[in-house]
Tab-separated table of C-alpha atoms and ligand atoms in Angstrom:
chain	number	residue	atom	x	y	z
A	1237	UNK	CA	-10.900	0.297	-48.981
A	1238	UNK	CA	-9.373	-3.149	-48.438
A	1239	UNK	CA	-7.181	-1.973	-45.567
A	1240	UNK	CA	-10.161	-0.677	-43.651
A	1241	UNK	CA	-11.964	-4.002	-44.067
A	1242	UNK	CA	-8.841	-5.657	-42.736
A	1243	UNK	CA	-8.993	-3.519	-39.500
A	1244	UNK	CA	-12.679	-4.252	-39.125
A	1245	UNK	CA	-12.116	-7.967	-39.465
A	1246	UNK	CA	-9.221	-7.870	-36.954
A	1247	UNK	CA	-11.360	-5.979	-34.439
A	1248	UNK	CA	-14.130	-8.509	-34.794
A	1249	UNK	CA	-11.980	-11.544	-34.105
A	1250	UNK	CA	-9.710	-10.018	-31.445
A	1251	UNK	CA	-12.607	-9.566	-28.987
A	1252	UNK	CA	-13.048	-6.736	-26.448
A	1253	UNK	CA	-10.023	-4.842	-25.177
A	1254	UNK	CA	-11.624	-4.321	-21.743
A	1255	UNK	CA	-10.131	-6.081	-18.795
A	1256	UNK	CA	-12.905	-8.313	-17.305
A	1257	UNK	CA	-12.031	-7.043	-13.798
A	1258	UNK	CA	-13.967	-6.623	-11.397
A	1259	UNK	CA	-16.313	-9.266	-12.943
A	1260	UNK	CA	-13.455	-11.560	-13.823
A	1261	UNK	CA	-9.815	-12.125	-13.298
A	1262	UNK	CA	-7.215	-9.524	-14.027
A	1263	UNK	CA	-3.465	-9.647	-14.596
A	1264	UNK	CA	-0.846	-8.808	-12.023
A	1265	UNK	CA	2.547	-7.650	-13.268
A	1266	UNK	CA	5.369	-9.562	-11.622
A	1267	UNK	CA	7.120	-6.622	-10.166
A	1268	UNK	CA	4.106	-4.617	-9.051
A	1269	UNK	CA	4.476	-2.844	-5.686
A	1270	UNK	CA	1.544	-4.131	-3.651
A	1271	UNK	CA	2.536	-3.792	-0.004
A	1272	UNK	CA	5.649	-3.897	2.065
A	1273	UNK	CA	6.402	-6.919	4.283
A	1274	UNK	CA	9.149	-7.494	6.826
A	1275	UNK	CA	10.663	-10.843	7.606
A	1276	UNK	CA	10.676	-11.209	11.417
A	1277	UNK	CA	13.411	-13.836	11.123
A	1278	UNK	CA	15.890	-11.333	9.707
A	1279	UNK	CA	15.056	-7.949	11.278
A	1280	UNK	CA	17.706	-6.701	13.723
A	1281	UNK	CA	15.775	-3.742	15.022
A	1282	UNK	CA	18.445	-1.347	13.854
A	1283	UNK	CA	15.963	1.325	12.862
A	1284	UNK	CA	17.469	2.089	9.500
A	1285	UNK	CA	14.135	1.543	7.750
A	1286	UNK	CA	12.414	3.970	10.077
A	1287	UNK	CA	15.166	6.507	9.444
A	1288	UNK	CA	14.863	6.357	5.665
A	1289	UNK	CA	11.049	5.996	5.402
A	1290	UNK	CA	9.849	9.005	3.516
A	1291	UNK	CA	6.269	8.583	4.686
A	1292	UNK	CA	6.981	7.904	8.357
A	1293	UNK	CA	5.135	4.622	8.016
A	1294	UNK	CA	7.467	2.536	10.191
A	1295	UNK	CA	7.350	2.528	13.977
A	1296	UNK	CA	9.868	0.720	16.114
A	1297	UNK	CA	9.384	0.315	19.810
A	1298	UNK	CA	12.170	-1.191	21.897
A	1299	UNK	CA	12.276	-2.372	25.460
A	1300	UNK	CA	14.430	-4.742	27.475
A	1301	UNK	CA	12.637	-7.855	26.107
A	1302	UNK	CA	12.902	-7.013	22.393
A	1303	UNK	CA	11.160	-4.767	19.986
A	1304	UNK	CA	8.022	-4.348	17.944
A	1305	UNK	CA	8.223	-3.242	14.352
A	1306	UNK	CA	5.049	-1.816	12.839
A	1307	UNK	CA	4.448	-0.718	9.288
A	1308	UNK	CA	1.235	1.167	8.505
A	1309	UNK	CA	0.303	0.239	4.990
A	1310	UNK	CA	-2.046	3.217	4.694
A	1311	UNK	CA	0.935	5.535	5.013
A	1312	UNK	CA	3.537	3.648	3.006
A	1313	UNK	CA	4.152	5.172	-0.401
A	1314	UNK	CA	5.953	2.033	-1.617
A	1315	UNK	CA	9.104	3.972	-2.425
A	1316	UNK	CA	11.170	0.891	-1.669
A	1317	UNK	CA	13.753	2.845	0.365
A	1318	UNK	CA	13.488	0.491	3.281
A	1319	UNK	CA	14.163	-2.487	0.970
A	1320	UNK	CA	17.262	-0.784	-0.354
A	1321	UNK	CA	18.643	0.332	2.996
A	1322	UNK	CA	17.802	-2.564	5.313
A	1323	UNK	CA	21.233	-4.114	6.106
A	1324	UNK	CA	19.621	-7.527	6.627
A	1325	UNK	CA	17.433	-7.584	3.518
A	1326	UNK	CA	14.510	-8.096	5.843
A	1327	UNK	CA	12.134	-5.913	3.883
A	1328	UNK	CA	10.480	-7.006	0.659
A	1329	UNK	CA	7.545	-6.029	-1.525
A	1330	UNK	CA	4.565	-8.313	-1.910
A	1331	UNK	CA	2.596	-8.049	-5.151
A	1332	UNK	CA	-0.801	-8.167	-3.395
A	1333	UNK	CA	-2.411	-4.960	-4.701
A	1334	UNK	CA	-5.951	-5.477	-3.331
A	1335	UNK	CA	-5.794	-2.455	-1.048
A	1336	UNK	CA	-9.355	-1.036	-1.075
A	1337	UNK	CA	-10.974	-1.231	2.334
A	1338	UNK	CA	-13.683	0.371	4.454
A	1339	UNK	CA	-12.852	3.157	6.826
A	1340	UNK	CA	-13.205	0.972	9.956
A	1341	UNK	CA	-10.277	-1.163	8.773
A	1342	UNK	CA	-8.032	1.812	8.272
A	1343	UNK	CA	-5.815	1.115	11.303
A	1344	UNK	CA	-5.952	-2.652	10.885
A	1345	UNK	CA	-3.900	-2.598	7.708
A	1346	UNK	CA	-0.586	-2.930	9.502
A	1347	UNK	CA	2.346	-5.309	9.290
A	1348	UNK	CA	3.446	-5.913	12.820
A	1349	UNK	CA	5.997	-8.263	14.388
A	1350	UNK	CA	7.257	-8.499	17.929
A	1351	UNK	CA	10.730	-9.886	18.110
A	1352	UNK	CA	12.231	-11.032	21.433
A	1353	UNK	CA	15.784	-11.223	22.585
A	1354	UNK	CA	17.162	-14.614	23.482
A	1355	UNK	CA	19.893	-15.339	26.014
A	1356	UNK	CA	23.384	-15.753	24.586
A	1357	UNK	CA	24.396	-19.392	24.609
A	1358	UNK	CA	27.641	-18.610	26.391
A	1359	UNK	CA	27.161	-15.613	28.679
A	1360	UNK	CA	23.380	-15.384	28.966
A	1361	UNK	CA	23.062	-11.764	27.994
A	1362	UNK	CA	19.804	-11.018	26.115
A	1363	UNK	CA	20.648	-10.715	22.442
A	1364	UNK	CA	19.220	-11.031	18.980
A	1365	UNK	CA	19.852	-14.390	17.318
A	1366	UNK	CA	21.495	-13.978	13.924
A	1367	UNK	CA	19.625	-15.116	10.819
A	1368	UNK	CA	20.886	-18.565	9.784
A	1369	UNK	CA	21.738	-17.665	6.233
A	1370	UNK	CA	23.657	-14.585	7.500
A	1371	UNK	CA	25.734	-16.835	9.741
A	1372	UNK	CA	26.292	-19.241	6.805
A	1373	UNK	CA	27.427	-16.313	4.650
A	1374	UNK	CA	29.810	-14.889	7.300
A	1375	UNK	CA	31.418	-18.180	8.022
A	1376	UNK	CA	31.364	-19.633	4.506
A	1377	UNK	CA	35.161	-19.861	4.368
A	1378	UNK	CA	35.482	-21.852	7.569
A	1379	UNK	CA	34.148	-25.422	7.517
A	1380	UNK	CA	34.891	-25.907	11.262
A	1381	UNK	CA	32.296	-23.424	12.352
A	1382	UNK	CA	28.717	-24.562	12.903
A	1383	UNK	CA	26.529	-21.662	11.816
A	1384	UNK	CA	23.594	-22.944	13.868
A	1385	UNK	CA	25.776	-22.769	16.995
A	1386	UNK	CA	27.554	-19.494	16.352
A	1387	UNK	CA	24.370	-17.613	15.585
A	1388	UNK	CA	23.244	-18.054	19.183
A	1389	UNK	CA	26.305	-16.181	20.596
A	1390	UNK	CA	26.209	-12.479	21.437
A	1391	UNK	CA	28.566	-10.123	19.667
A	1392	UNK	CA	31.352	-10.133	22.248
A	1393	UNK	CA	31.184	-13.922	22.811
A	1394	UNK	CA	31.326	-14.446	19.035
A	1395	UNK	CA	34.421	-12.250	18.822
A	1396	UNK	CA	35.969	-14.203	21.659
A	1397	UNK	CA	35.080	-17.564	20.010
A	1398	UNK	CA	36.428	-16.308	16.628
A	1399	UNK	CA	39.694	-15.227	18.281
A	1400	UNK	CA	40.103	-18.452	20.254
A	1401	UNK	CA	39.580	-20.643	17.245
A	1402	UNK	CA	41.244	-18.346	14.694
A	1403	UNK	CA	38.016	-18.463	12.710
A	1404	UNK	CA	37.763	-16.904	9.233
A	1405	UNK	CA	34.756	-14.559	9.269
A	1406	UNK	CA	34.300	-12.480	6.097
A	1407	UNK	CA	31.722	-9.771	5.532
A	1408	UNK	CA	30.749	-9.953	1.900
A	1409	UNK	CA	29.297	-6.613	0.912
A	1410	UNK	CA	29.424	-7.580	-2.779
A	1411	UNK	CA	27.272	-10.694	-2.191
A	1412	UNK	CA	24.865	-8.588	-0.184
A	1413	UNK	CA	24.399	-6.079	-2.977
A	1414	UNK	CA	24.093	-8.768	-5.647
A	1415	UNK	CA	21.435	-10.537	-3.577
A	1416	UNK	CA	19.478	-7.365	-3.039
A	1417	UNK	CA	19.507	-6.434	-6.705
A	1418	UNK	CA	18.221	-9.879	-7.616
A	1419	UNK	CA	15.360	-9.508	-5.166
A	1420	UNK	CA	13.190	-7.031	-6.873
B	225	UNK	CA	-43.629	7.844	-4.130
B	226	UNK	CA	-41.388	9.860	-6.421
B	227	UNK	CA	-38.668	9.302	-3.849
B	228	UNK	CA	-38.909	5.527	-4.073
B	229	UNK	CA	-39.106	5.654	-7.819
B	230	UNK	CA	-35.975	7.724	-7.961
B	231	UNK	CA	-34.196	5.405	-5.631
B	232	UNK	CA	-35.157	2.361	-7.664
B	233	UNK	CA	-34.173	3.827	-11.001
B	234	UNK	CA	-30.917	5.343	-9.922
B	235	UNK	CA	-29.440	2.324	-8.140
B	236	UNK	CA	-27.745	1.036	-11.152
B	237	UNK	CA	-25.754	4.169	-11.747
B	238	UNK	CA	-23.996	6.052	-8.967
B	239	UNK	CA	-22.290	9.004	-10.498
B	240	UNK	CA	-18.741	9.826	-9.585
B	241	UNK	CA	-17.208	13.175	-8.778
B	242	UNK	CA	-13.559	13.922	-8.352
B	243	UNK	CA	-12.046	16.415	-5.928
B	244	UNK	CA	-8.357	17.228	-6.229
B	245	UNK	CA	-7.368	18.403	-2.739
B	246	UNK	CA	-3.812	19.292	-3.560
B	247	UNK	CA	-2.840	16.053	-5.260
B	248	UNK	CA	0.389	15.593	-7.231
B	249	UNK	CA	-1.909	14.445	-10.101
B	250	UNK	CA	-0.644	10.803	-9.855
B	251	UNK	CA	-3.926	9.519	-8.420
B	252	UNK	CA	-5.917	11.752	-10.794
B	253	UNK	CA	-4.201	10.185	-13.754
B	254	UNK	CA	-5.174	6.742	-12.424
B	255	UNK	CA	-8.753	7.959	-11.957
B	256	UNK	CA	-8.834	9.260	-15.512
B	257	UNK	CA	-7.455	5.913	-16.640
B	258	UNK	CA	-10.319	4.010	-15.009
B	259	UNK	CA	-12.831	6.229	-16.769
B	260	UNK	CA	-11.316	6.957	-20.181
B	261	UNK	CA	-9.373	3.911	-21.171
B	262	UNK	CA	-11.472	1.070	-22.626
B	263	UNK	CA	-9.260	-1.450	-20.787
B	264	UNK	CA	-10.645	-0.468	-17.381
B	265	UNK	CA	-13.949	1.196	-18.368
B	266	UNK	CA	-15.618	2.091	-15.090
B	267	UNK	CA	-18.909	2.707	-16.944
B	268	UNK	CA	-19.562	-1.030	-16.903
B	269	UNK	CA	-20.468	-0.532	-13.264
B	270	UNK	CA	-23.033	2.093	-14.257
B	271	UNK	CA	-20.634	4.799	-12.912
B	272	UNK	CA	-20.162	7.963	-14.831
B	273	UNK	CA	-17.919	10.862	-14.071
B	274	UNK	CA	-19.923	14.038	-13.725
B	275	UNK	CA	-18.710	17.607	-13.793
B	276	UNK	CA	-21.137	18.882	-11.224
B	277	UNK	CA	-21.081	18.013	-7.531
B	278	UNK	CA	-24.867	18.317	-7.384
B	279	UNK	CA	-25.292	15.244	-9.572
B	280	UNK	CA	-22.774	13.126	-7.727
B	281	UNK	CA	-23.273	10.081	-5.505
B	282	UNK	CA	-19.731	8.917	-4.910
B	283	UNK	CA	-16.991	11.424	-4.390
B	284	UNK	CA	-13.351	10.465	-4.949
B	285	UNK	CA	-10.873	12.695	-3.146
B	286	UNK	CA	-7.190	12.766	-4.073
B	287	UNK	CA	-4.453	14.766	-2.387
B	288	UNK	CA	-3.570	15.481	1.271
B	289	UNK	CA	-5.999	18.427	1.632
B	290	UNK	CA	-3.683	21.431	1.739
B	291	UNK	CA	-4.519	24.397	3.938
B	292	UNK	CA	-5.187	26.409	0.820
B	293	UNK	CA	-7.629	23.798	-0.575
B	294	UNK	CA	-9.439	23.004	2.625
B	295	UNK	CA	-12.290	25.572	2.279
B	296	UNK	CA	-12.785	24.763	-1.384
B	297	UNK	CA	-12.920	21.056	-0.680
B	298	UNK	CA	-15.435	21.544	2.127
B	299	UNK	CA	-17.586	23.857	-0.058
B	300	UNK	CA	-17.757	21.435	-2.975
B	301	UNK	CA	-18.150	18.423	-0.677
B	302	UNK	CA	-21.122	20.082	1.008
B	303	UNK	CA	-22.732	20.668	-2.337
B	304	UNK	CA	-22.984	16.923	-3.043
B	305	UNK	CA	-26.467	15.685	-1.971
B	306	UNK	CA	-26.856	13.070	0.744
B	307	UNK	CA	-26.522	10.105	0.775
B	308	UNK	CA	-23.017	10.339	-0.585
B	309	UNK	CA	-20.039	8.001	-0.257
B	310	UNK	CA	-16.604	9.543	0.237
B	311	UNK	CA	-13.649	7.636	-1.099
B	312	UNK	CA	-10.081	8.567	-0.210
B	313	UNK	CA	-7.811	7.677	-3.106
B	314	UNK	CA	-4.131	7.299	-2.408
B	315	UNK	CA	-2.216	7.477	0.874
B	316	UNK	CA	-2.348	11.301	1.005
B	317	UNK	CA	-6.029	11.790	1.947
B	318	UNK	CA	-5.989	8.644	4.118
B	319	UNK	CA	-3.061	9.416	6.374
B	320	UNK	CA	-1.248	12.416	4.933
B	321	UNK	CA	1.320	10.050	3.450
B	322	UNK	CA	4.638	11.687	2.848
B	323	UNK	CA	3.191	15.123	3.687
B	324	UNK	CA	1.884	14.146	7.130
B	325	UNK	CA	2.602	16.794	9.781
B	326	UNK	CA	3.585	19.366	7.264
B	327	UNK	CA	2.708	23.023	8.077
B	328	UNK	CA	0.661	23.354	4.890
B	329	UNK	CA	-1.508	20.281	5.350
B	330	UNK	CA	-5.014	20.477	6.891
B	331	UNK	CA	-5.717	16.783	6.308
B	332	UNK	CA	-5.957	13.851	6.524
B	333	UNK	CA	-9.407	13.907	4.993
B	334	UNK	CA	-11.075	11.960	7.813
B	335	UNK	CA	-10.280	14.932	10.103
B	336	UNK	CA	-12.576	17.141	7.989
B	337	UNK	CA	-15.362	14.963	6.588
B	338	UNK	CA	-16.567	11.352	7.226
B	339	UNK	CA	-14.751	8.963	4.881
B	340	UNK	CA	-16.280	5.621	3.893
B	341	UNK	CA	-13.791	3.849	1.711
B	342	UNK	CA	-9.986	4.078	1.497
B	343	UNK	CA	-7.813	2.873	-1.303
B	344	UNK	CA	-4.112	3.341	-0.430
B	345	UNK	CA	-1.317	3.312	-2.923
B	346	UNK	CA	1.020	5.842	-4.403
B	347	UNK	CA	-0.941	5.831	-6.661
B	348	UNK	CA	-3.278	2.770	-6.423
B	349	UNK	CA	-3.509	0.843	-9.688
B	350	UNK	CA	-6.698	1.290	-11.720
B	351	UNK	CA	-7.981	-2.180	-10.682
B	352	UNK	CA	-7.664	-1.230	-7.011
B	353	UNK	CA	-9.672	1.928	-7.694
B	354	UNK	CA	-12.318	-0.237	-9.401
B	355	UNK	CA	-12.410	-2.372	-6.282
B	356	UNK	CA	-12.924	0.801	-4.214
B	357	UNK	CA	-15.748	1.940	-6.480
B	358	UNK	CA	-17.480	-1.434	-6.128
B	359	UNK	CA	-17.140	-1.211	-2.371
B	360	UNK	CA	-18.382	2.412	-2.382
B	361	UNK	CA	-21.338	1.349	-4.517
B	362	UNK	CA	-22.416	-1.318	-2.007
B	363	UNK	CA	-22.097	1.197	0.856
B	364	UNK	CA	-24.090	3.665	-1.157
B	365	UNK	CA	-26.861	1.082	-1.738
B	366	UNK	CA	-26.918	0.447	2.030
B	367	UNK	CA	-27.268	4.159	2.724
B	368	UNK	CA	-30.187	4.233	0.332
B	369	UNK	CA	-31.758	1.318	2.230
B	370	UNK	CA	-31.389	-1.034	-0.709
B	371	UNK	CA	-29.078	-3.983	-0.261
B	372	UNK	CA	-26.764	-4.395	-3.174
C	2479	LIG	S1	13.754	-4.190	8.954
C	2479	LIG	FE1	15.926	-3.962	8.455
C	2479	LIG	S2	16.334	-1.736	8.595
C	2479	LIG	FE2	14.376	-2.156	9.634
C	2479	LIG	S3	14.956	-2.421	11.835
C	2479	LIG	FE3	14.836	-4.450	10.874
C	2479	LIG	S4	17.020	-4.864	10.218
C	2479	LIG	FE4	16.852	-2.672	10.565
C	2480	LIG	S1	8.461	1.472	0.939
C	2480	LIG	FE1	9.057	3.607	1.488
C	2480	LIG	S2	7.233	4.498	2.493
C	2480	LIG	FE2	6.990	2.266	2.505
C	2480	LIG	S3	7.725	1.594	4.486
C	2480	LIG	FE3	9.452	1.421	3.022
C	2480	LIG	S4	10.598	3.361	3.167
C	2480	LIG	FE4	8.538	3.664	4.114
């Protein structure tokens, strides 16, 4: 008898269990998969994300000036494959889950970036500028290299410059993996 | 006269109907969650899941509309009286999602019937479905000629 009164009392003081949404605020779990975003500062246009995308949500169009990467949010199943396989960690997941929209906005829910090539600082060939933190990471063991400068060189000029100056350039796959695991 | 009376009295409660057009059941579980779990309680919006298409106002479709399900979906969809609001729940009915271009898919849904509201996700969370129902309700009121 007493135990049932206890439950009754607890229910009275604990208030309703219903989430006030949509009349009030709701909670958003920290790791919820809302929508996929790509960082245009990091993307290399390699096409790995398009290759692994289960839902065919990623479109990549290349020409001589650069490329356009498009993600159609209405097709993305948020499997996170592109985040895992992107070699530049350019993909990430935004917790914004407000996805309901009217039919006329169906094709407007895209994430699109046009990325242009820039001329190599040495030879002038159109090339993709390396992300600054990637350059820092590669040349972390060599204090003589200015990452800001070297990231504006194309691949062959960078190889030449590294050979001329006996630069230490180390690809840290372990750091890469650790960073990626910490991301999500 | 009866018509206006019906319109006025029913505006507070659009009834929902679910069609599973070959869904994996993920979105259906989220739909059941919005209705059956006190935490989300869709009945606060006056919405109530009905078992009969003839009583429905808002129809929630899940699944990519498989070739096998197409005729059944169309038959049930046509039984719902106008004005009705069609909501595509999950990426499958919206774009085909991971099943797009498959030999066994007749969808996406918008190829077969006019869709009004989309709520993508795989599956969308219950709150997102609630948002879609709120949006569908306002579209439904507009279709009735009553601004919500
Ligand atoms: S986002 Fe990543 S995987 Fe996709 S093209 Fe850019 S660098 Fe490559
Ligand atoms: S999360 Fe999955 S479905 Fe979405 S864009 Fe990335 S790979 Fe494609």
